[in-house]
């Protein structure tokens, strides 16, 4: 069920530990490696500026804080990213509504499609 053998690495920001573990499992099943993961906004900011990865998946609301500062860092680095939100497209930060968003809870097929589309657009 891999996208292709050059699937790459993912930077994951998700504050719910069980959801983060489930997404890591899905990513690995799809052939991706996880370059970095965190559930903390300050750590996410640091990692966003220093970690090498192919694509990021960002929870929109991390412990009550909006993910926009992390998205800003990734945009400045020209790194592709996908939002994960339980709030629909209205939950995606203003100015980033043109970015792909996965509606939580999502299945592996939705994740696979979002990653493929995002990575194709970044190529």
PDB file of C-alpha atoms in Angstrom:
ATOM      1  CA  UNK A   1       0.000   0.000   0.000  1.00  0.00           C
ATOM      2  CA  UNK A   2       2.934   2.330  -0.529  1.00  0.00           C
ATOM      3  CA  UNK A   3       2.639   5.477  -2.626  1.00  0.00           C
ATOM      4  CA  UNK A   4       6.034   4.774  -4.146  1.00  0.00           C
ATOM      5  CA  UNK A   5       9.471   3.870  -2.873  1.00  0.00           C
ATOM      6  CA  UNK A   6      10.538   7.504  -2.587  1.00  0.00           C
ATOM      7  CA  UNK A   7       7.703   8.343  -0.210  1.00  0.00           C
ATOM      8  CA  UNK A   8       9.956  10.207   2.199  1.00  0.00           C
ATOM      9  CA  UNK A   9       9.786  11.583   5.691  1.00  0.00           C
ATOM     10  CA  UNK A  10       7.123  13.385   7.693  1.00  0.00           C
ATOM     11  CA  UNK A  11       7.182  15.971  10.478  1.00  0.00           C
ATOM     12  CA  UNK A  12       4.082  15.378  12.628  1.00  0.00           C
ATOM     13  CA  UNK A  13       2.503  17.771  15.126  1.00  0.00           C
ATOM     14  CA  UNK A  14      -0.424  16.285  17.081  1.00  0.00           C
ATOM     15  CA  UNK A  15      -1.188  16.905  20.755  1.00  0.00           C
ATOM     16  CA  UNK A  16      -3.330  13.792  21.327  1.00  0.00           C
ATOM     17  CA  UNK A  17      -0.838  11.000  22.047  1.00  0.00           C
ATOM     18  CA  UNK A  18      -3.120   8.168  20.884  1.00  0.00           C
ATOM     19  CA  UNK A  19      -3.954   9.960  17.631  1.00  0.00           C
ATOM     20  CA  UNK A  20      -0.264  10.733  17.057  1.00  0.00           C
ATOM     21  CA  UNK A  21       0.637   7.069  17.550  1.00  0.00           C
ATOM     22  CA  UNK A  22      -2.135   6.002  15.154  1.00  0.00           C
ATOM     23  CA  UNK A  23      -0.968   8.486  12.486  1.00  0.00           C
ATOM     24  CA  UNK A  24       2.648   7.295  12.877  1.00  0.00           C
ATOM     25  CA  UNK A  25       1.440   3.716  12.327  1.00  0.00           C
ATOM     26  CA  UNK A  26      -0.483   4.792   9.208  1.00  0.00           C
ATOM     27  CA  UNK A  27       2.515   6.696   7.848  1.00  0.00           C
ATOM     28  CA  UNK A  28       4.812   3.714   8.365  1.00  0.00           C
ATOM     29  CA  UNK A  29       2.276   1.421   6.681  1.00  0.00           C
ATOM     30  CA  UNK A  30       2.299   3.803   3.699  1.00  0.00           C
ATOM     31  CA  UNK A  31       6.109   3.611   3.553  1.00  0.00           C
ATOM     32  CA  UNK A  32       6.933   6.957   5.164  1.00  0.00           C
ATOM     33  CA  UNK A  33       9.387   7.531   7.969  1.00  0.00           C
ATOM     34  CA  UNK A  34       8.705  10.029  10.744  1.00  0.00           C
ATOM     35  CA  UNK A  35      11.489  12.616  10.848  1.00  0.00           C
ATOM     36  CA  UNK A  36      10.133  14.244  14.012  1.00  0.00           C
ATOM     37  CA  UNK A  37       6.949  14.284  16.053  1.00  0.00           C
ATOM     38  CA  UNK A  38       5.660  16.410  18.897  1.00  0.00           C
ATOM     39  CA  UNK A  39       2.494  17.397  20.701  1.00  0.00           C
ATOM     40  CA  UNK A  40       3.893  20.688  22.011  1.00  0.00           C
ATOM     41  CA  UNK A  41       3.709  24.007  20.145  1.00  0.00           C
ATOM     42  CA  UNK A  42       7.071  25.401  21.330  1.00  0.00           C
ATOM     43  CA  UNK A  43       8.875  22.190  20.417  1.00  0.00           C
ATOM     44  CA  UNK A  44       7.021  22.182  17.086  1.00  0.00           C
ATOM     45  CA  UNK A  45       8.309  25.698  16.377  1.00  0.00           C
ATOM     46  CA  UNK A  46      11.888  24.647  17.070  1.00  0.00           C
ATOM     47  CA  UNK A  47      11.594  21.424  15.051  1.00  0.00           C
ATOM     48  CA  UNK A  48       9.897  23.225  12.141  1.00  0.00           C
ATOM     49  CA  UNK A  49      12.985  25.376  11.718  1.00  0.00           C
ATOM     50  CA  UNK A  50      15.617  22.669  12.122  1.00  0.00           C
ATOM     51  CA  UNK A  51      14.268  19.286  10.978  1.00  0.00           C
ATOM     52  CA  UNK A  52      14.747  17.935   7.456  1.00  0.00           C
ATOM     53  CA  UNK A  53      11.575  16.306   6.120  1.00  0.00           C
ATOM     54  CA  UNK A  54       9.551  16.012   2.932  1.00  0.00           C
ATOM     55  CA  UNK A  55       6.100  16.960   4.221  1.00  0.00           C
ATOM     56  CA  UNK A  56       4.506  17.991   7.522  1.00  0.00           C
ATOM     57  CA  UNK A  57       1.149  17.136   9.047  1.00  0.00           C
ATOM     58  CA  UNK A  58      -0.022  19.801  11.472  1.00  0.00           C
ATOM     59  CA  UNK A  59      -2.853  19.523  13.975  1.00  0.00           C
ATOM     60  CA  UNK A  60      -4.655  22.883  13.767  1.00  0.00           C
ATOM     61  CA  UNK A  61      -5.228  23.192  17.526  1.00  0.00           C
ATOM     62  CA  UNK A  62      -2.327  22.071  19.740  1.00  0.00           C
ATOM     63  CA  UNK A  63      -3.300  22.186  23.410  1.00  0.00           C
ATOM     64  CA  UNK A  64      -5.534  25.187  22.754  1.00  0.00           C
ATOM     65  CA  UNK A  65      -2.940  27.053  20.668  1.00  0.00           C
ATOM     66  CA  UNK A  66      -3.370  27.702  16.950  1.00  0.00           C
ATOM     67  CA  UNK A  67      -0.671  26.133  14.737  1.00  0.00           C
ATOM     68  CA  UNK A  68      -0.183  29.288  12.600  1.00  0.00           C
ATOM     69  CA  UNK A  69       3.336  30.154  13.904  1.00  0.00           C
ATOM     70  CA  UNK A  70       4.560  26.673  12.922  1.00  0.00           C
ATOM     71  CA  UNK A  71       2.862  26.936   9.520  1.00  0.00           C
ATOM     72  CA  UNK A  72       4.575  30.319   9.053  1.00  0.00           C
ATOM     73  CA  UNK A  73       8.003  28.734   9.647  1.00  0.00           C
ATOM     74  CA  UNK A  74       7.265  25.909   7.208  1.00  0.00           C
ATOM     75  CA  UNK A  75       5.980  28.339   4.578  1.00  0.00           C
ATOM     76  CA  UNK A  76       9.152  30.438   4.960  1.00  0.00           C
ATOM     77  CA  UNK A  77      11.213  27.243   4.480  1.00  0.00           C
ATOM     78  CA  UNK A  78       9.108  26.338   1.443  1.00  0.00           C
ATOM     79  CA  UNK A  79       8.177  22.965   3.010  1.00  0.00           C
ATOM     80  CA  UNK A  80       4.844  21.387   2.059  1.00  0.00           C
ATOM     81  CA  UNK A  81       2.328  20.711   4.809  1.00  0.00           C
ATOM     82  CA  UNK A  82      -1.143  19.367   5.453  1.00  0.00           C
ATOM     83  CA  UNK A  83      -3.469  20.440   8.241  1.00  0.00           C
ATOM     84  CA  UNK A  84      -5.367  17.903  10.345  1.00  0.00           C
ATOM     85  CA  UNK A  85      -8.515  19.341  11.876  1.00  0.00           C
ATOM     86  CA  UNK A  86     -11.687  18.276  13.573  1.00  0.00           C
ATOM     87  CA  UNK A  87     -13.178  21.682  12.810  1.00  0.00           C
ATOM     88  CA  UNK A  88     -13.563  21.381   9.027  1.00  0.00           C
ATOM     89  CA  UNK A  89     -12.021  23.920   6.650  1.00  0.00           C
ATOM     90  CA  UNK A  90     -13.180  26.724   8.951  1.00  0.00           C
ATOM     91  CA  UNK A  91     -10.719  25.384  11.527  1.00  0.00           C
ATOM     92  CA  UNK A  92      -7.764  25.982   9.202  1.00  0.00           C
ATOM     93  CA  UNK A  93      -5.983  29.249  10.062  1.00  0.00           C
ATOM     94  CA  UNK A  94      -6.912  32.289   7.977  1.00  0.00           C
ATOM     95  CA  UNK A  95      -4.416  32.730   5.168  1.00  0.00           C
ATOM     96  CA  UNK A  96      -3.834  28.975   4.908  1.00  0.00           C
ATOM     97  CA  UNK A  97      -7.242  27.842   3.686  1.00  0.00           C
ATOM     98  CA  UNK A  98      -5.725  27.056   0.278  1.00  0.00           C
ATOM     99  CA  UNK A  99      -3.617  24.312   1.917  1.00  0.00           C
ATOM    100  CA  UNK A 100      -4.765  20.696   2.075  1.00  0.00           C
ATOM    101  CA  UNK A 101      -6.694  19.702   5.177  1.00  0.00           C
ATOM    102  CA  UNK A 102      -7.538  16.258   6.506  1.00  0.00           C
ATOM    103  CA  UNK A 103     -10.832  16.084   8.368  1.00  0.00           C
ATOM    104  CA  UNK A 104     -10.386  14.209  11.664  1.00  0.00           C
ATOM    105  CA  UNK A 105     -10.920  11.396  12.203  1.00  0.00           C
ATOM    106  CA  UNK A 106      -9.346  10.291   8.940  1.00  0.00           C
ATOM    107  CA  UNK A 107      -8.640   6.887   7.467  1.00  0.00           C
ATOM    108  CA  UNK A 108      -5.406   5.678   5.888  1.00  0.00           C
ATOM    109  CA  UNK A 109      -6.808   6.147   2.356  1.00  0.00           C
ATOM    110  CA  UNK A 110      -7.542   9.844   3.024  1.00  0.00           C
ATOM    111  CA  UNK A 111      -4.040  10.282   4.462  1.00  0.00           C
ATOM    112  CA  UNK A 112      -2.496   8.532   1.461  1.00  0.00           C
ATOM    113  CA  UNK A 113      -4.404  10.746  -0.979  1.00  0.00           C
ATOM    114  CA  UNK A 114      -3.534  13.972   0.879  1.00  0.00           C
ATOM    115  CA  UNK A 115       0.158  13.041   1.026  1.00  0.00           C
ATOM    116  CA  UNK A 116       0.287  12.057  -2.649  1.00  0.00           C
ATOM    117  CA  UNK A 117      -1.433  15.282  -3.748  1.00  0.00           C
ATOM    118  CA  UNK A 118       0.724  17.475  -1.512  1.00  0.00           C
ATOM    119  CA  UNK A 119       4.008  15.843  -2.524  1.00  0.00           C
ATOM    120  CA  UNK A 120       3.069  15.996  -6.216  1.00  0.00           C
ATOM    121  CA  UNK A 121       2.359  19.723  -5.840  1.00  0.00           C
ATOM    122  CA  UNK A 122       5.702  20.245  -4.094  1.00  0.00           C
ATOM    123  CA  UNK A 123       7.732  18.428  -6.756  1.00  0.00           C
TER     124      UNK A 123
END
